[in-house]
């Protein structure tokens, strides 16, 4: 294979599981994670794209009663994260990280594949996008009632 092949995928980050199986990985070492329901997370990704804000790795887990997304963000984000309707996962937390080849269902898979070991979503940009997505989902009537 030629190095000039644009279709060749870069090596996965060191924190990504080796092999075909997902692995429970500790948050707070290479990244923290922010969990959001899929509908809000999908809209947040659109909002980030509209603002030309890079989106880092995102894991989509469609199992369970409500599908959810895990945005990988810089270490330390979880300590100061305060966005309603989301959960920040930092030290002492674990995230099921899909194998490099897991890019489609079933099970947890990469919705946005890592572009590099440090290509994470900026926490402040994600917070703004998730907040906007949540407000849009709730609608003006519900927003004014709270």
mmCIF file of C-alpha atoms in Angstrom:
data_model
loop_
_atom_site.group_PDB
_atom_site.id
_atom_site.type_symbol
_atom_site.label_atom_id
_atom_site.label_comp_id
_atom_site.label_asym_id
_atom_site.label_seq_id
_atom_site.Cartn_x
_atom_site.Cartn_y
_atom_site.Cartn_z
ATOM 1 C CA UNK A 1 0.000 0.000 0.000
ATOM 2 C CA UNK A 2 1.314 3.433 -0.912
ATOM 3 C CA UNK A 3 1.682 6.193 1.708
ATOM 4 C CA UNK A 4 0.073 8.508 -0.843
ATOM 5 C CA UNK A 5 -3.229 6.603 -0.642
ATOM 6 C CA UNK A 6 -5.750 9.152 0.679
ATOM 7 C CA UNK A 7 -8.137 6.348 1.682
ATOM 8 C CA UNK A 8 -5.622 4.906 4.158
ATOM 9 C CA UNK A 9 -6.871 5.512 7.687
ATOM 10 C CA UNK A 10 -4.470 6.939 10.245
ATOM 11 C CA UNK A 11 -3.493 4.715 13.138
ATOM 12 C CA UNK A 12 -6.117 4.775 15.883
ATOM 13 C CA UNK A 13 -5.263 6.602 19.111
ATOM 14 C CA UNK A 14 -3.419 4.613 21.804
ATOM 15 C CA UNK A 15 -6.463 4.675 24.064
ATOM 16 C CA UNK A 16 -8.648 2.870 21.513
ATOM 17 C CA UNK A 17 -9.261 -0.857 22.174
ATOM 18 C CA UNK A 18 -7.153 -3.339 20.241
ATOM 19 C CA UNK A 19 -9.062 -6.084 18.473
ATOM 20 C CA UNK A 20 -12.717 -6.450 17.590
ATOM 21 C CA UNK A 21 -14.344 -6.046 21.011
ATOM 22 C CA UNK A 22 -15.290 -2.864 22.866
ATOM 23 C CA UNK A 23 -13.449 -2.149 26.090
ATOM 24 C CA UNK A 24 -14.401 -0.382 29.307
ATOM 25 C CA UNK A 25 -11.960 2.555 29.469
ATOM 26 C CA UNK A 26 -11.271 4.936 32.337
ATOM 27 C CA UNK A 27 -12.310 8.523 31.784
ATOM 28 C CA UNK A 28 -10.027 11.229 33.130
ATOM 29 C CA UNK A 29 -6.804 9.860 31.661
ATOM 30 C CA UNK A 30 -6.867 10.604 27.915
ATOM 31 C CA UNK A 31 -10.242 12.349 27.831
ATOM 32 C CA UNK A 32 -13.432 12.997 29.804
ATOM 33 C CA UNK A 33 -16.840 12.250 28.304
ATOM 34 C CA UNK A 34 -20.160 14.071 28.221
ATOM 35 C CA UNK A 35 -23.253 11.890 27.857
ATOM 36 C CA UNK A 36 -26.399 13.263 26.212
ATOM 37 C CA UNK A 37 -29.549 11.692 24.802
ATOM 38 C CA UNK A 38 -29.178 10.916 21.099
ATOM 39 C CA UNK A 39 -31.729 13.462 19.819
ATOM 40 C CA UNK A 40 -30.036 16.345 21.643
ATOM 41 C CA UNK A 41 -26.561 15.051 20.765
ATOM 42 C CA UNK A 42 -27.374 14.759 17.045
ATOM 43 C CA UNK A 43 -28.657 18.342 16.980
ATOM 44 C CA UNK A 44 -25.597 19.539 18.919
ATOM 45 C CA UNK A 45 -23.350 17.990 16.259
ATOM 46 C CA UNK A 46 -25.302 19.882 13.575
ATOM 47 C CA UNK A 47 -24.982 23.140 15.532
ATOM 48 C CA UNK A 48 -21.225 22.643 15.956
ATOM 49 C CA UNK A 49 -20.919 22.006 12.209
ATOM 50 C CA UNK A 50 -22.928 25.120 11.358
ATOM 51 C CA UNK A 51 -20.438 27.136 13.402
ATOM 52 C CA UNK A 52 -17.431 25.429 11.792
ATOM 53 C CA UNK A 53 -16.516 24.027 15.211
ATOM 54 C CA UNK A 54 -14.597 20.726 15.011
ATOM 55 C CA UNK A 55 -16.371 17.708 16.491
ATOM 56 C CA UNK A 56 -14.125 15.208 18.221
ATOM 57 C CA UNK A 57 -14.886 11.524 18.741
ATOM 58 C CA UNK A 58 -18.491 10.628 19.527
ATOM 59 C CA UNK A 59 -19.713 7.200 20.621
ATOM 60 C CA UNK A 60 -23.341 6.277 19.917
ATOM 61 C CA UNK A 61 -24.984 3.648 22.103
ATOM 62 C CA UNK A 62 -28.486 2.848 20.863
ATOM 63 C CA UNK A 63 -29.082 0.066 23.394
ATOM 64 C CA UNK A 64 -31.376 0.583 26.366
ATOM 65 C CA UNK A 65 -34.548 2.630 26.797
ATOM 66 C CA UNK A 66 -33.065 5.868 25.445
ATOM 67 C CA UNK A 67 -30.145 5.980 22.972
ATOM 68 C CA UNK A 68 -27.261 8.155 24.105
ATOM 69 C CA UNK A 69 -24.125 9.772 22.773
ATOM 70 C CA UNK A 70 -20.771 10.180 24.478
ATOM 71 C CA UNK A 71 -18.718 13.187 23.370
ATOM 72 C CA UNK A 72 -15.017 12.866 24.197
ATOM 73 C CA UNK A 73 -13.757 16.161 25.619
ATOM 74 C CA UNK A 74 -10.518 17.357 27.271
ATOM 75 C CA UNK A 75 -9.532 15.901 30.654
ATOM 76 C CA UNK A 76 -10.800 18.083 33.487
ATOM 77 C CA UNK A 77 -14.067 19.010 31.767
ATOM 78 C CA UNK A 78 -16.146 16.780 34.063
ATOM 79 C CA UNK A 79 -15.040 18.655 37.192
ATOM 80 C CA UNK A 80 -16.637 21.917 36.067
ATOM 81 C CA UNK A 81 -19.416 20.636 33.772
ATOM 82 C CA UNK A 82 -22.909 21.956 34.531
ATOM 83 C CA UNK A 83 -25.310 21.441 31.648
ATOM 84 C CA UNK A 84 -28.827 20.195 32.456
ATOM 85 C CA UNK A 85 -29.856 16.956 30.789
ATOM 86 C CA UNK A 86 -26.267 15.737 30.416
ATOM 87 C CA UNK A 87 -23.837 13.744 32.543
ATOM 88 C CA UNK A 88 -20.109 14.436 32.690
ATOM 89 C CA UNK A 89 -17.822 11.430 33.162
ATOM 90 C CA UNK A 90 -14.331 12.055 34.513
ATOM 91 C CA UNK A 91 -12.005 10.326 36.956
ATOM 92 C CA UNK A 92 -13.540 7.268 38.664
ATOM 93 C CA UNK A 93 -15.923 6.835 35.680
ATOM 94 C CA UNK A 94 -15.715 4.407 32.768
ATOM 95 C CA UNK A 95 -16.972 4.493 29.193
ATOM 96 C CA UNK A 96 -17.510 1.530 26.884
ATOM 97 C CA UNK A 97 -15.244 2.417 23.955
ATOM 98 C CA UNK A 98 -15.905 0.643 20.643
ATOM 99 C CA UNK A 99 -13.145 -1.038 18.666
ATOM 100 C CA UNK A 100 -11.711 0.896 15.714
ATOM 101 C CA UNK A 101 -13.797 -1.040 13.204
ATOM 102 C CA UNK A 102 -17.117 -0.511 15.035
ATOM 103 C CA UNK A 103 -18.670 2.261 12.984
ATOM 104 C CA UNK A 104 -22.212 0.887 12.600
ATOM 105 C CA UNK A 105 -24.821 -0.720 14.884
ATOM 106 C CA UNK A 106 -25.576 -3.001 16.619
ATOM 107 C CA UNK A 107 -24.098 -2.006 19.945
ATOM 108 C CA UNK A 108 -22.000 0.985 20.859
ATOM 109 C CA UNK A 109 -20.150 2.311 17.822
ATOM 110 C CA UNK A 110 -18.289 5.369 16.543
ATOM 111 C CA UNK A 111 -20.716 8.018 15.327
ATOM 112 C CA UNK A 112 -17.761 10.371 14.780
ATOM 113 C CA UNK A 113 -14.490 8.477 14.432
ATOM 114 C CA UNK A 114 -11.422 9.916 16.229
ATOM 115 C CA UNK A 115 -9.304 12.021 13.886
ATOM 116 C CA UNK A 116 -6.321 11.770 16.225
ATOM 117 C CA UNK A 117 -5.410 11.162 19.863
ATOM 118 C CA UNK A 118 -5.951 14.779 20.885
ATOM 119 C CA UNK A 119 -8.750 15.752 18.488
ATOM 120 C CA UNK A 120 -11.420 16.243 21.149
ATOM 121 C CA UNK A 121 -14.528 18.436 21.130
ATOM 122 C CA UNK A 122 -13.957 21.775 22.871
ATOM 123 C CA UNK A 123 -15.961 21.755 26.106
ATOM 124 C CA UNK A 124 -17.307 25.323 25.907
ATOM 125 C CA UNK A 125 -18.446 24.881 22.297
ATOM 126 C CA UNK A 126 -20.143 21.589 23.207
ATOM 127 C CA UNK A 127 -21.874 23.172 26.197
ATOM 128 C CA UNK A 128 -23.318 25.956 24.013
ATOM 129 C CA UNK A 129 -24.421 23.492 21.316
ATOM 130 C CA UNK A 130 -26.054 21.097 23.794
ATOM 131 C CA UNK A 131 -27.817 23.981 25.541
ATOM 132 C CA UNK A 132 -29.199 25.272 22.237
ATOM 133 C CA UNK A 133 -30.219 21.769 21.144
ATOM 134 C CA UNK A 134 -32.019 21.161 24.444
ATOM 135 C CA UNK A 135 -33.873 24.503 24.205
ATOM 136 C CA UNK A 136 -34.930 23.727 20.626
ATOM 137 C CA UNK A 137 -36.158 20.279 21.646
ATOM 138 C CA UNK A 138 -38.184 21.632 24.570
ATOM 139 C CA UNK A 139 -39.773 24.404 22.537
ATOM 140 C CA UNK A 140 -40.709 27.967 23.561
ATOM 141 C CA UNK A 141 -43.804 26.998 25.606
ATOM 142 C CA UNK A 142 -41.919 24.574 27.852
ATOM 143 C CA UNK A 143 -38.938 26.937 28.168
ATOM 144 C CA UNK A 144 -41.079 29.785 29.514
ATOM 145 C CA UNK A 145 -42.876 27.447 31.954
ATOM 146 C CA UNK A 146 -39.638 26.493 33.744
#
